[in-house]
Amino acid sequence: MERAPLKECEVVKGPILDPSEIMECIKTAHLLCQSICDRPDLHERGLLERFHDVLMGEAAERSVIKWLQSRGAQAKSAVDKTSGRPDLGHDILLKRKQGDSLRCSVKSSISAYYADINTILDTFSIATKKTEICDVNIQVYYWLNLKEKPRVAVPSEYNMAIVGWLGRKDFSGKAFVQYATEEREVADIKLRQLRAMDTLLEYLE
């Protein structure tokens, strides 16, 4: 049976982190910017752009961990932020009810053109390459608001949502297409097709 499309009410909207947690993310992003190496398929980034991208990723990861823990799930970062080495391809470790660990990837993206969550769900795809698929794959989205009041021209925890998740098997038979604005592939799965975050809790301890 095919899953019902994700609804706006099933999306977990921010702010999830408090100001002290945001400050911790800023400190971590500052540290990581000194050692991070950009992917070969990514455009050349200046330090300020790299910092903002890393910060969005850190806030997304921390938000997912906090949300899962607040609902009784065991979730922790899988990355030593002080190591100076690349991560292992996943961000979070989860624990299944059967007792084994699950590797979880958290992708963060930003919409500059659409500030409506329903339009975002219908327009954009989960930002995962074939080589990046993990046991659990979670998408977090930020959005700007350049046309209405209050104008939001930079990433904000108030314009952020944990959209949903997919398991490894959900990618089976799915196509991977050219990313619209980058020289890399992306899974051809619209955000509307993701699983609601609450359903992930059914599998976790």
Short mmCIF file of C-alpha atoms in Angstrom, two decimals:
data_model
loop_
_atom_site.label_atom_id
_atom_site.label_comp_id
_atom_site.label_asym_id
_atom_site.label_seq_id
_atom_site.Cartn_x
_atom_site.Cartn_y
_atom_site.Cartn_z
CA MET A 1 0.00 0.00 0.00
CA GLU A 2 1.38 3.41 -0.99
CA ARG A 3 2.00 5.92 1.78
CA ALA A 4 -0.25 8.94 2.10
CA PRO A 5 1.51 12.20 1.13
CA LEU A 6 3.14 14.12 3.97
CA LYS A 7 0.89 16.82 5.42
CA GLU A 8 1.93 20.25 6.65
CA CYS A 9 0.71 19.38 10.15
CA GLU A 10 3.18 16.45 10.24
CA VAL A 11 6.19 18.70 9.62
CA VAL A 12 8.10 19.65 12.79
CA LYS A 13 8.59 23.43 12.72
CA GLY A 14 11.16 25.43 14.72
CA PRO A 15 12.38 26.96 16.83
CA ILE A 16 13.42 23.69 18.47
CA LEU A 17 16.69 24.97 19.92
CA ASP A 18 16.98 27.61 22.62
CA PRO A 19 19.48 30.52 22.32
CA SER A 20 22.21 28.74 24.32
CA GLU A 21 21.99 25.73 22.00
CA ILE A 22 22.21 28.00 18.95
CA MET A 23 25.36 29.54 20.45
CA GLU A 24 26.87 26.06 20.82
CA CYS A 25 26.12 25.40 17.16
CA ILE A 26 27.84 28.68 16.24
CA LYS A 27 30.95 27.70 18.22
CA THR A 28 31.03 24.28 16.55
CA ALA A 29 30.56 25.76 13.06
CA HIS A 30 33.41 28.20 13.74
CA LEU A 31 35.64 25.26 14.70
CA LEU A 32 34.65 23.11 11.74
CA CYS A 33 35.22 25.90 9.20
CA GLN A 34 38.93 25.77 10.02
CA SER A 35 39.32 22.15 8.91
CA ILE A 36 36.46 21.35 6.54
CA CYS A 37 37.18 20.40 2.93
CA ASP A 38 34.50 21.06 0.33
CA ARG A 39 33.27 18.23 -1.88
CA PRO A 40 34.68 18.16 -5.44
CA ASP A 41 31.14 18.49 -6.84
CA LEU A 42 30.44 21.69 -4.87
CA HIS A 43 31.01 25.19 -6.19
CA GLU A 44 33.86 27.25 -4.74
CA ARG A 45 32.71 28.82 -1.48
CA GLY A 46 34.06 31.78 0.45
CA LEU A 47 34.57 31.44 4.18
CA LEU A 48 31.36 33.30 5.07
CA GLU A 49 29.22 31.09 2.82
CA ARG A 50 30.92 27.97 4.17
CA PHE A 51 30.27 29.12 7.74
CA HIS A 52 26.57 29.69 7.10
CA ASP A 53 26.22 26.29 5.39
CA VAL A 54 28.02 24.52 8.24
CA LEU A 55 25.97 26.39 10.83
CA MET A 56 22.71 25.38 9.16
CA GLY A 57 23.89 21.78 9.21
CA GLU A 58 24.89 21.94 12.87
CA ALA A 59 21.57 23.49 13.91
CA ALA A 60 19.69 20.92 11.84
CA GLU A 61 21.56 18.00 13.42
CA ARG A 62 21.16 19.38 16.95
CA SER A 63 17.44 20.01 16.35
CA VAL A 64 16.86 16.45 15.16
CA ILE A 65 18.72 15.00 18.16
CA LYS A 66 16.81 17.20 20.61
CA TRP A 67 13.45 16.38 19.03
CA LEU A 68 14.11 12.63 19.10
CA GLN A 69 15.41 12.68 22.68
CA SER A 70 12.40 14.72 23.82
CA ARG A 71 10.24 11.84 22.62
CA GLY A 72 12.21 9.16 24.42
CA ALA A 73 14.41 7.95 21.57
CA GLN A 74 18.11 7.32 22.02
CA ALA A 75 19.96 9.66 19.65
CA LYS A 76 23.47 11.05 19.77
CA SER A 77 25.94 12.71 17.43
CA ALA A 78 28.16 10.27 15.56
CA VAL A 79 30.82 12.87 14.80
CA ASP A 80 33.76 14.09 16.89
CA LYS A 81 33.59 17.78 16.02
CA THR A 82 37.12 18.41 17.35
CA SER A 83 38.91 15.69 15.39
CA GLY A 84 39.78 17.79 12.33
CA ARG A 85 38.88 14.77 10.18
CA PRO A 86 35.96 14.28 7.75
CA ASP A 87 32.87 12.59 9.16
CA LEU A 88 32.03 8.98 8.35
CA GLY A 89 29.09 9.82 6.11
CA HIS A 90 26.44 9.88 8.83
CA ASP A 91 25.57 12.41 11.52
CA ILE A 92 23.59 10.64 14.24
CA LEU A 93 23.48 7.20 15.85
CA LEU A 94 20.04 5.83 16.69
CA LYS A 95 19.03 2.61 18.44
CA ARG A 96 16.39 0.25 17.11
CA LYS A 97 13.98 -1.57 19.40
CA GLN A 98 15.80 -4.76 18.42
CA GLY A 99 18.92 -3.32 20.08
CA ASP A 100 21.15 -2.66 17.07
CA SER A 101 22.36 0.77 15.97
CA LEU A 102 21.11 2.74 12.99
CA ARG A 103 23.19 5.27 11.10
CA CYS A 104 21.30 8.47 10.39
CA SER A 105 22.08 11.23 7.89
CA VAL A 106 20.63 14.72 8.36
CA LYS A 107 20.48 16.91 5.27
CA SER A 108 19.85 20.65 5.54
CA SER A 109 18.72 22.77 2.60
CA ILE A 110 17.38 26.29 2.13
CA SER A 111 14.70 27.78 -0.10
CA ALA A 112 15.34 31.33 -1.29
CA TYR A 113 12.26 31.55 -3.53
CA TYR A 114 9.46 29.87 -1.60
CA ALA A 115 8.48 30.73 1.97
CA ASP A 116 5.36 28.56 2.05
CA ILE A 117 5.94 25.10 3.52
CA ASN A 118 3.38 23.43 1.24
CA THR A 119 5.08 24.83 -1.86
CA ILE A 120 8.44 23.66 -0.49
CA LEU A 121 7.05 20.13 0.06
CA ASP A 122 5.75 19.96 -3.52
CA THR A 123 8.78 21.60 -5.20
CA PHE A 124 11.94 20.24 -3.63
CA SER A 125 13.46 16.78 -3.26
CA ILE A 126 15.34 15.10 -0.45
CA ALA A 127 18.96 16.22 -0.86
CA THR A 128 20.60 12.80 -0.82
CA LYS A 129 23.03 11.31 -3.30
CA LYS A 130 23.08 7.55 -3.97
CA THR A 131 26.43 7.25 -2.17
CA GLU A 132 25.08 9.11 0.90
CA ILE A 133 22.10 6.88 1.70
CA CYS A 134 22.05 5.72 5.33
CA ASP A 135 19.73 3.51 7.38
CA VAL A 136 17.72 6.63 8.24
CA ASN A 137 17.75 9.81 6.12
CA ILE A 138 16.23 13.00 7.53
CA GLN A 139 15.65 16.27 5.67
CA VAL A 140 15.63 19.65 7.39
CA TYR A 141 14.60 22.74 5.41
CA TYR A 142 15.15 26.45 6.02
CA TRP A 143 13.37 29.15 4.03
CA LEU A 144 13.89 32.85 3.46
CA ASN A 145 11.10 35.41 3.21
CA LEU A 146 12.17 38.16 0.86
CA LYS A 147 8.75 39.56 -0.10
CA GLU A 148 6.58 39.82 2.99
CA LYS A 149 6.88 41.25 6.49
CA PRO A 150 8.82 40.43 8.51
CA ARG A 151 11.50 40.13 5.85
CA VAL A 152 13.90 37.24 6.56
CA ALA A 153 17.01 37.44 4.38
CA VAL A 154 19.26 35.06 6.35
CA PRO A 155 18.71 31.55 7.78
CA SER A 156 16.60 31.59 10.94
CA GLU A 157 15.52 28.99 13.48
CA TYR A 158 12.03 30.51 13.12
CA ASN A 159 12.01 29.63 9.42
CA MET A 160 13.12 26.02 9.78
CA ALA A 161 11.43 22.64 9.89
CA ILE A 162 12.34 18.98 10.25
CA VAL A 163 10.43 17.78 7.20
CA GLY A 164 10.52 13.99 7.45
CA TRP A 165 12.56 10.85 6.88
CA LEU A 166 13.14 7.86 4.62
CA GLY A 167 14.71 4.48 5.25
CA ARG A 168 17.31 2.86 3.04
CA LYS A 169 14.74 0.66 1.30
CA ASP A 170 12.63 3.70 0.37
CA PHE A 171 15.29 4.62 -2.21
CA SER A 172 15.09 1.24 -3.96
CA GLY A 173 14.22 1.69 -7.62
CA LYS A 174 14.20 5.49 -7.34
CA ALA A 175 15.99 7.61 -9.93
CA PHE A 176 18.76 10.08 -9.15
CA VAL A 177 18.74 13.24 -11.25
CA GLN A 178 20.84 16.35 -11.72
CA TYR A 179 20.51 18.82 -8.85
CA ALA A 180 18.98 22.05 -10.16
CA THR A 181 21.71 24.44 -8.97
CA GLU A 182 24.75 22.22 -8.34
CA GLU A 183 26.91 19.77 -10.26
CA ARG A 184 25.70 16.73 -8.36
CA GLU A 185 22.87 14.22 -8.29
CA VAL A 186 19.85 14.16 -6.01
CA ALA A 187 17.22 11.52 -5.31
CA ASP A 188 14.09 12.10 -7.40
CA ILE A 189 11.83 11.98 -4.34
CA LYS A 190 9.79 15.07 -3.49
CA LEU A 191 9.63 16.15 0.14
CA ARG A 192 5.90 15.49 0.09
CA GLN A 193 6.75 11.78 -0.28
CA LEU A 194 8.78 11.58 2.94
CA ARG A 195 7.58 9.77 6.05
CA ALA A 196 6.34 11.86 8.98
CA MET A 197 8.88 12.10 11.82
CA ASP A 198 6.44 10.60 14.35
CA THR A 199 6.49 7.34 12.39
CA LEU A 200 10.24 7.00 12.93
CA LEU A 201 9.63 6.69 16.67
CA GLU A 202 7.84 3.38 16.08
CA TYR A 203 11.19 1.76 15.22
CA LEU A 204 13.40 3.36 17.87
CA GLU A 205 14.26 2.64 21.47
#
